[in-house]
Amino acid sequence: MRADAVRGHLDGLLLAVLEPGPLHGYAIIAAVQQRSAGALELRTGTIYPALNRLERIGLLRSGWQSVGERKRRCYELTDAGRRALADERTGWAEFTTAIGSVLNPS
């Protein structure tokens, strides 16, 4: 899949994989890859700036947690992040309906 395919949808992808609970950066990358059946491979240089931005605007919070023998920064949704995820899902449904209507007219 083209790298630009996720442009504009990265925030929603990150929020969605964090919905079940806190994850560290590598686990977020792995979750996106697993949920997309390998079609989406995010790079650390892409997700960490996005995670930092989402935290800065209050959609995520982070803290240090022990993962195995290492301490890693784990990210989780805030209440505002859960609301933003709901908005992303609504916007995605509207977008796919509109595009589907053009690509596959009835």
Coordinates of N, CA and C in Angstrom, one line a residue:
M1 N 0.8 -1.2 0.0 CA 0.0 0.0 0.0 C 0.9 1.2 0.0
R2 N 0.5 2.2 -0.7 CA 1.3 3.5 -0.8 C 1.4 4.2 0.5
A3 N 2.5 4.7 0.8 CA 2.7 5.4 2.1 C 1.8 6.6 2.3
D4 N 1.4 7.2 1.2 CA 0.5 8.4 1.3 C -0.9 8.0 1.5
A5 N -1.2 6.7 1.5 CA -2.6 6.2 1.7 C -3.1 6.5 3.2
V6 N -2.2 6.6 4.1 CA -2.6 6.8 5.5 C -2.6 8.3 5.8
R7 N -2.1 9.1 4.9 CA -2.1 10.6 5.1 C -3.5 11.1 5.5
G8 N -3.6 11.8 6.5 CA -4.9 12.3 7.0 C -5.6 11.3 7.9
H9 N -5.2 10.1 8.0 CA -5.8 9.1 8.8 C -5.0 8.6 9.9
L10 N -3.7 9.0 10.0 CA -2.8 8.5 11.0 C -3.3 8.7 12.4
D11 N -3.9 9.9 12.7 CA -4.4 10.1 14.1 C -5.5 9.1 14.4
G12 N -6.4 8.9 13.5 CA -7.4 7.9 13.8 C -6.9 6.5 14.0
L13 N -5.9 6.1 13.2 CA -5.3 4.8 13.3 C -4.6 4.6 14.7
L14 N -3.9 5.7 15.1 CA -3.2 5.6 16.4 C -4.2 5.6 17.6
L15 N -5.3 6.4 17.5 CA -6.3 6.4 18.5 C -7.0 5.1 18.6
A16 N -7.3 4.5 17.5 CA -8.0 3.2 17.4 C -7.2 2.1 18.1
V17 N -5.9 2.0 17.8 CA -5.1 0.9 18.4 C -4.9 1.1 19.9
L18 N -5.0 2.3 20.3 CA -4.9 2.6 21.8 C -6.2 2.5 22.5
E19 N -7.3 2.3 21.8 CA -8.6 2.2 22.5 C -8.6 1.1 23.6
P20 N -8.1 -0.1 23.3 CA -8.2 -1.1 24.3 C -7.4 -0.9 25.6
G21 N -6.3 -0.1 25.4 CA -5.4 0.1 26.6 C -4.1 0.6 26.2
P22 N -3.2 1.0 27.1 CA -1.9 1.6 26.9 C -1.0 0.6 26.1
L23 N -0.2 1.2 25.2 CA 0.8 0.5 24.4 C 2.0 1.4 24.3
H24 N 3.2 0.8 24.1 CA 4.4 1.5 23.8 C 4.5 1.6 22.3
G25 N 5.4 2.4 21.8 CA 5.6 2.7 20.4 C 5.7 1.5 19.5
Y26 N 6.6 0.6 19.8 CA 6.7 -0.6 18.9 C 5.4 -1.4 18.9
A27 N 4.7 -1.5 20.0 CA 3.5 -2.3 20.1 C 2.4 -1.6 19.3
I28 N 2.4 -0.3 19.2 CA 1.5 0.5 18.4 C 1.7 0.2 16.9
I29 N 3.0 0.2 16.5 CA 3.3 -0.1 15.1 C 2.9 -1.6 14.8
A30 N 3.1 -2.5 15.7 CA 2.8 -3.9 15.5 C 1.3 -4.1 15.4
A31 N 0.5 -3.3 16.3 CA -0.9 -3.4 16.3 C -1.5 -2.9 15.0
V32 N -1.0 -1.8 14.4 CA -1.5 -1.3 13.2 C -1.2 -2.3 12.1
Q33 N 0.0 -2.9 12.1 CA 0.4 -3.9 11.1 C -0.5 -5.1 11.2
Q34 N -0.8 -5.6 12.4 CA -1.6 -6.8 12.6 C -3.0 -6.5 12.2
R35 N -3.6 -5.4 12.6 CA -5.0 -5.1 12.3 C -5.2 -4.9 10.8
S36 N -4.2 -4.5 10.1 CA -4.3 -4.3 8.6 C -3.8 -5.5 7.8
A37 N -3.6 -6.6 8.5 CA -3.1 -7.8 7.8 C -1.8 -7.5 7.1
G38 N -1.0 -6.7 7.6 CA 0.3 -6.4 7.0 C 0.3 -5.3 5.9
A39 N -0.8 -4.8 5.6 CA -0.9 -3.8 4.6 C -0.3 -2.4 5.0
L40 N -0.4 -2.1 6.3 CA 0.1 -0.8 6.8 C 1.3 -1.1 7.6
E41 N 2.4 -0.5 7.3 CA 3.7 -0.5 8.0 C 4.1 0.9 8.4
L42 N 3.9 1.3 9.6 CA 4.2 2.6 10.0 C 5.7 2.6 10.5
R43 N 6.4 3.7 10.3 CA 7.7 3.9 10.8 C 7.8 4.7 12.0
T44 N 8.8 4.4 12.8 CA 9.0 5.1 14.1 C 9.1 6.6 13.8
G45 N 9.7 7.0 12.8 CA 9.8 8.4 12.4 C 8.5 9.1 12.1
T46 N 7.5 8.3 11.8 CA 6.1 8.8 11.6 C 5.3 8.8 12.8
I47 N 5.4 7.7 13.6 CA 4.4 7.7 14.7 C 4.8 8.5 16.0
Y48 N 6.1 8.6 16.3 CA 6.5 9.3 17.5 C 6.2 10.8 17.4
P49 N 6.4 11.5 16.3 CA 6.0 12.9 16.3 C 4.5 13.0 16.4
A50 N 3.7 12.0 15.8 CA 2.3 12.1 15.9 C 1.8 11.8 17.3
L51 N 2.4 10.8 18.0 CA 2.1 10.6 19.4 C 2.3 11.8 20.3
N52 N 3.5 12.4 20.0 CA 3.8 13.6 20.8 C 2.8 14.7 20.6
R53 N 2.4 14.9 19.3 CA 1.5 15.9 19.0 C 0.1 15.6 19.6
L54 N -0.3 14.4 19.5 CA -1.6 14.0 20.1 C -1.6 14.1 21.6
E55 N -0.5 13.9 22.2 CA -0.3 14.1 23.7 C -0.4 15.6 24.0
R56 N 0.3 16.4 23.2 CA 0.3 17.9 23.4 C -1.1 18.5 23.4
I57 N -1.9 17.9 22.5 CA -3.3 18.5 22.3 C -4.3 17.8 23.2
G58 N -3.8 16.9 24.1 CA -4.7 16.4 25.1 C -5.5 15.1 24.7
L59 N -5.2 14.5 23.6 CA -5.9 13.3 23.2 C -5.3 12.0 23.8
L60 N -4.0 12.1 24.1 CA -3.3 11.0 24.7 C -2.6 11.5 26.0
R61 N -2.3 10.5 26.9 CA -1.3 10.8 28.0 C -0.3 9.7 28.0
S62 N 0.8 9.9 28.5 CA 1.8 8.9 28.5 C 2.5 8.8 29.9
G63 N 3.2 7.7 30.1 CA 3.9 7.4 31.3 C 4.9 6.3 31.1
W64 N 5.8 6.2 32.0 CA 6.8 5.1 31.9 C 6.3 3.8 32.5
Q65 N 6.4 2.7 31.8 CA 5.9 1.4 32.4 C 7.0 0.4 32.1
S66 N 7.1 -0.6 33.0 CA 8.1 -1.7 32.7 C 7.4 -2.6 31.8
V67 N 8.1 -2.9 30.7 CA 7.7 -3.9 29.7 C 8.8 -4.9 29.6
G68 N 8.6 -6.1 30.2 CA 9.7 -7.0 30.3 C 10.7 -6.4 31.3
E69 N 12.0 -6.4 30.8 CA 13.0 -5.8 31.7 C 13.3 -4.4 31.4
R70 N 12.6 -3.8 30.4 CA 12.8 -2.4 30.0 C 11.7 -1.5 30.4
K71 N 12.1 -0.2 30.6 CA 11.0 0.8 30.8 C 10.8 1.4 29.5
R72 N 9.5 1.5 29.2 CA 9.1 2.2 27.9 C 8.0 3.2 28.2
R73 N 8.0 4.2 27.3 CA 6.9 5.2 27.4 C 5.7 4.6 26.7
C74 N 4.6 4.5 27.5 CA 3.3 3.9 27.0 C 2.3 5.0 26.9
Y75 N 1.5 4.9 25.9 CA 0.5 6.0 25.6 C -0.9 5.4 25.8
E76 N -1.8 6.2 26.2 CA -3.2 5.8 26.4 C -4.1 7.0 26.0
L77 N -5.4 6.6 25.7 CA -6.3 7.6 25.4 C -6.8 8.4 26.6
T78 N -7.1 9.7 26.4 CA -7.8 10.5 27.4 C -9.2 10.4 27.0
D79 N -10.1 11.0 27.9 CA -11.5 11.1 27.5 C -11.7 11.9 26.2
A80 N -10.9 13.0 26.1 CA -10.9 13.8 24.8 C -10.5 12.9 23.6
G81 N -9.5 12.0 23.8 CA -9.1 11.1 22.8 C -10.2 10.1 22.4
R82 N -10.9 9.7 23.3 CA -12.1 8.8 23.0 C -13.1 9.5 22.2
R83 N -13.4 10.7 22.5 CA -14.3 11.5 21.8 C -13.8 11.8 20.3
A84 N -12.5 12.1 20.3 CA -11.9 12.3 18.9 C -11.9 11.0 18.1
L85 N -11.7 9.9 18.7 CA -11.8 8.6 18.0 C -13.2 8.4 17.5
A86 N -14.2 8.7 18.2 CA -15.6 8.6 17.8 C -15.9 9.5 16.6
D87 N -15.3 10.7 16.6 CA -15.4 11.6 15.5 C -14.7 11.1 14.3
E88 N -13.5 10.5 14.5 CA -12.8 10.0 13.4 C -13.6 8.8 12.7
R89 N -14.2 8.0 13.5 CA -15.0 6.9 12.9 C -16.2 7.4 12.2
T90 N -16.8 8.4 12.7 CA -18.0 9.0 12.0 C -17.5 9.6 10.6
G91 N -16.4 10.4 10.7 CA -15.9 11.0 9.5 C -15.4 9.9 8.5
W92 N -14.8 8.8 8.9 CA -14.4 7.8 8.0 C -15.6 7.1 7.4
A93 N -16.7 6.9 8.1 CA -17.9 6.3 7.5 C -18.5 7.2 6.5
E94 N -18.5 8.5 6.7 CA -19.0 9.4 5.7 C -18.1 9.5 4.5
F95 N -16.8 9.5 4.7 CA -15.9 9.5 3.6 C -16.0 8.3 2.7
T96 N -16.0 7.1 3.3 CA -16.1 5.9 2.5 C -17.4 5.7 1.8
T97 N -18.5 6.2 2.4 CA -19.8 6.2 1.7 C -19.7 7.1 0.5
A98 N -19.2 8.3 0.6 CA -19.1 9.2 -0.5 C -18.2 8.7 -1.6
I99 N -17.0 8.2 -1.3 CA -16.1 7.6 -2.3 C -16.7 6.4 -2.9
G100 N -17.3 5.5 -2.1 CA -18.0 4.4 -2.7 C -19.1 4.7 -3.6
S101 N -19.8 5.8 -3.4 CA -20.9 6.2 -4.3 C -20.4 6.6 -5.6
V102 N -19.2 7.2 -5.6 CA -18.6 7.6 -6.9 C -17.9 6.4 -7.6
L103 N -17.2 5.6 -6.9 CA -16.5 4.5 -7.5 C -17.4 3.3 -7.9
N104 N -18.5 3.1 -7.2 CA -19.4 2.0 -7.4 C -20.8 2.5 -7.4
P105 N -21.2 3.3 -8.4 CA -22.5 3.8 -8.5 C -23.6 2.7 -8.6
S106 N -24.7 2.9 -8.0 CA -25.8 1.9 -8.1 C -26.6 2.1 -9.3

